[in-house]
């Protein structure tokens, strides 16, 4: 192989690799997001509405009873933003963030009276958001 064809081969191999990576991150059809209602028993229902950035993927309004687990599969590699309403409280949070969650198969959220907790394994939780009032 001459130096010239070696170079062409390298350029070709790099562009194929770059293309493969680009197509792999273009969509994300495997991360499943769970939102669980962990509010106090017999409290007001929780209403949530989620959509991806630029509304490419819109999930309708959901009413979750205590204990419900609402889940969906992420279809766009972009931020999924959710709004929540509960009694006189409201909040919004990023249910899916590509930078944070892209390589995880599952993203769990539990909504409690003291806020919104994120986990990748349904056991170690980090609070990311709290409820607001007027
Ligand atoms: C992800 O799903 C969308 C819609 O169902 C489809 O158009 C796209 O080709 C899928 N992407 C991958 C990487 O599987
Ligand atoms: C989720 O992704 C993060 C960052 O890529 C990684 O550190 C963590 O181990 C993953 N967790 C699971 C349960 O896959
Ligand atoms: C998450 O953990 C809760 C409490 O341990 C359990 O009831 C639930 O089934 C788990 N969900 C999933 C999807 O593993």
Short mmCIF file of C-alpha atoms and ligand atoms in Angstrom, two decimals:
data_model
loop_
_atom_site.label_atom_id
_atom_site.label_comp_id
_atom_site.label_asym_id
_atom_site.label_seq_id
_atom_site.Cartn_x
_atom_site.Cartn_y
_atom_site.Cartn_z
CA UNK A 1 0.00 0.00 0.00
CA UNK A 2 1.44 3.41 -0.90
CA UNK A 3 1.31 6.30 1.53
CA UNK A 4 -1.33 7.92 -0.68
CA UNK A 5 -3.83 5.06 -0.60
CA UNK A 6 -3.16 4.57 3.11
CA UNK A 7 -4.20 8.16 3.69
CA UNK A 8 -7.33 7.78 1.56
CA UNK A 9 -8.21 4.65 3.48
CA UNK A 10 -7.74 6.43 6.80
CA UNK A 11 -9.92 9.36 5.72
CA UNK A 12 -12.59 6.95 4.54
CA UNK A 13 -12.46 4.93 7.76
CA UNK A 14 -12.74 8.11 9.82
CA UNK A 15 -15.71 9.41 7.91
CA UNK A 16 -17.51 6.07 8.23
CA UNK A 17 -16.82 6.07 11.97
CA UNK A 18 -17.97 9.69 12.30
CA UNK A 19 -21.12 8.90 10.33
CA UNK A 20 -21.85 5.85 12.49
CA UNK A 21 -21.45 7.89 15.68
CA UNK A 22 -23.58 10.72 14.29
CA UNK A 23 -26.41 8.34 13.35
CA UNK A 24 -26.18 6.56 16.67
CA UNK A 25 -26.70 9.75 18.66
CA UNK A 26 -29.25 11.28 16.29
CA UNK A 27 -32.17 9.46 17.85
CA UNK A 28 -32.54 7.69 21.09
CA UNK A 29 -35.09 4.94 21.06
CA UNK A 30 -34.06 3.08 24.13
CA UNK A 31 -34.05 5.30 27.21
CA UNK A 32 -37.25 4.79 29.16
CA UNK A 33 -38.28 7.56 31.53
CA UNK A 34 -40.46 6.71 34.54
CA UNK A 35 -42.33 9.30 36.58
CA UNK A 36 -43.72 7.84 39.78
CA UNK A 37 -46.20 9.58 42.03
CA UNK A 38 -44.77 9.30 45.54
CA UNK A 39 -46.94 12.02 47.07
CA UNK A 40 -48.65 11.49 50.43
CA UNK A 41 -51.55 9.04 50.41
CA UNK A 42 -55.01 10.38 49.55
CA UNK A 43 -53.59 13.70 48.42
CA UNK A 44 -54.60 15.65 45.33
CA UNK A 45 -53.86 13.99 41.98
CA UNK A 46 -50.67 14.95 40.22
CA UNK A 47 -50.97 16.37 36.71
CA UNK A 48 -47.99 16.31 34.44
CA UNK A 49 -47.40 17.22 30.84
CA UNK A 50 -44.13 16.52 29.04
CA UNK A 51 -42.72 17.39 25.66
CA UNK A 52 -39.38 17.41 23.97
CA UNK A 53 -37.63 20.65 23.16
CA UNK A 54 -39.23 22.34 20.14
CA UNK A 55 -42.22 20.03 20.73
CA UNK A 56 -40.96 17.34 18.36
CA UNK A 57 -42.39 14.77 20.70
CA UNK A 58 -45.45 15.82 22.69
CA UNK A 59 -46.88 13.62 25.41
CA UNK A 60 -50.38 14.59 26.47
CA UNK A 61 -51.45 15.60 29.95
CA UNK A 62 -51.35 12.75 32.45
CA UNK A 63 -53.15 12.50 35.75
CA UNK A 64 -51.26 10.28 38.17
CA UNK A 65 -52.71 8.82 41.33
CA UNK A 66 -50.49 8.10 44.29
CA UNK A 67 -48.39 5.05 43.39
CA UNK A 68 -48.85 5.40 39.62
CA UNK A 69 -45.82 4.95 37.41
CA UNK A 70 -46.06 6.76 34.07
CA UNK A 71 -43.41 5.87 31.54
CA UNK A 72 -42.41 6.62 27.99
CA UNK A 73 -39.59 5.90 25.58
CA UNK A 74 -37.47 8.84 24.54
CA UNK A 75 -37.60 9.25 20.76
CA UNK A 76 -35.65 12.44 20.23
CA UNK A 77 -32.17 13.14 21.38
CA UNK A 78 -33.19 16.38 23.02
CA UNK A 79 -34.30 17.72 26.38
CA UNK A 80 -37.69 16.51 27.58
CA UNK A 81 -39.31 19.16 29.67
CA UNK A 82 -42.21 18.41 32.03
CA UNK A 83 -44.61 20.63 33.90
CA UNK A 84 -46.36 19.44 37.03
CA UNK A 85 -49.38 20.66 38.97
CA UNK A 86 -50.42 19.43 42.39
CA UNK A 87 -52.97 21.19 44.60
CA UNK A 88 -51.69 24.79 44.65
CA UNK A 89 -48.13 23.90 43.71
CA UNK A 90 -46.44 23.83 40.36
CA UNK A 91 -43.03 22.94 39.01
CA UNK A 92 -41.18 22.19 35.82
CA UNK A 93 -38.13 20.03 35.31
CA UNK A 94 -36.02 18.28 32.70
CA UNK A 95 -37.20 14.68 32.76
CA UNK A 96 -34.59 13.70 30.16
CA UNK A 97 -31.38 15.55 29.44
CA UNK A 98 -29.19 14.07 26.67
CA UNK A 99 -25.97 15.17 28.36
CA UNK A 100 -26.97 13.54 31.61
CA UNK A 101 -29.13 10.58 30.57
CA UNK A 102 -28.33 9.57 26.99
CA UNK A 103 -26.37 6.44 27.85
CA UNK A 104 -28.76 5.22 30.51
CA UNK A 105 -31.43 2.70 29.70
CA UNK A 106 -33.75 3.98 32.37
CA UNK A 107 -34.32 7.30 34.09
CA UNK A 108 -36.51 7.26 37.19
CA UNK A 109 -38.26 10.18 38.81
CA UNK A 110 -40.21 10.09 42.00
CA UNK A 111 -42.40 13.09 42.78
CA UNK A 112 -42.78 13.79 46.48
CA UNK A 113 -44.15 16.66 48.53
CA UNK A 114 -40.59 17.92 49.01
CA UNK A 115 -39.58 17.78 45.36
CA UNK A 116 -38.52 15.84 42.29
CA UNK A 117 -35.92 13.11 42.65
CA UNK A 118 -33.81 11.64 39.86
CA UNK A 119 -32.27 8.16 39.73
CA UNK A 120 -30.78 5.83 37.13
CA UNK A 121 -31.25 2.68 39.17
CA UNK A 122 -34.51 3.25 41.09
CA UNK A 123 -32.60 3.22 44.36
CA UNK A 124 -30.18 6.14 44.76
CA UNK A 125 -32.03 9.43 44.45
CA UNK A 126 -30.93 13.02 43.99
CA UNK A 127 -33.36 15.92 44.33
CA UNK A 128 -33.28 18.12 41.23
CA UNK A 129 -36.30 20.37 41.63
CA UNK A 130 -38.76 21.63 44.24
CA UNK A 131 -42.39 22.77 44.18
CA UNK A 132 -43.25 26.44 43.72
CA UNK A 133 -46.30 28.43 44.81
CA UNK A 134 -47.61 31.81 43.67
C1 LIG B 1 -36.25 5.94 16.38
O1 LIG B 1 -37.65 5.95 16.20
C2 LIG B 1 -38.07 6.82 15.17
C3 LIG B 1 -39.59 6.88 15.21
O2 LIG B 1 -40.16 5.67 15.59
C4 LIG B 1 -37.52 6.28 13.84
O3 LIG B 1 -37.93 7.13 12.80
C5 LIG B 1 -36.00 6.24 13.91
O4 LIG B 1 -35.47 5.67 12.74
C6 LIG B 1 -35.54 5.45 15.13
N1 LIG B 1 -34.09 5.61 15.28
C7 LIG B 1 -33.28 4.61 15.60
C8 LIG B 1 -31.84 4.99 15.79
O5 LIG B 1 -33.67 3.46 15.78
C1 LIG B 2 -26.02 6.21 33.98
O1 LIG B 2 -25.12 7.02 33.26
C2 LIG B 2 -24.11 7.59 34.08
C3 LIG B 2 -23.33 8.58 33.24
O2 LIG B 2 -23.08 8.08 31.94
C4 LIG B 2 -23.25 6.47 34.67
O3 LIG B 2 -22.27 7.03 35.52
C5 LIG B 2 -24.15 5.54 35.47
O4 LIG B 2 -23.40 4.44 35.93
C6 LIG B 2 -25.31 5.04 34.61
N1 LIG B 2 -26.17 4.29 35.50
C7 LIG B 2 -26.82 3.18 35.12
C8 LIG B 2 -27.62 2.50 36.18
O5 LIG B 2 -26.76 2.76 33.98
C1 LIG B 3 -38.87 0.95 41.56
O1 LIG B 3 -38.82 0.73 42.95
C2 LIG B 3 -40.10 0.63 43.56
C3 LIG B 3 -39.91 0.60 45.07
O2 LIG B 3 -38.89 -0.27 45.43
C4 LIG B 3 -40.80 -0.60 43.03
O3 LIG B 3 -42.08 -0.72 43.62
C5 LIG B 3 -40.96 -0.45 41.52
O4 LIG B 3 -41.53 -1.64 40.98
C6 LIG B 3 -39.62 -0.20 40.86
N1 LIG B 3 -39.87 0.13 39.47
C7 LIG B 3 -39.20 -0.44 38.46
C8 LIG B 3 -39.63 -0.07 37.09
O5 LIG B 3 -38.28 -1.23 38.65
#
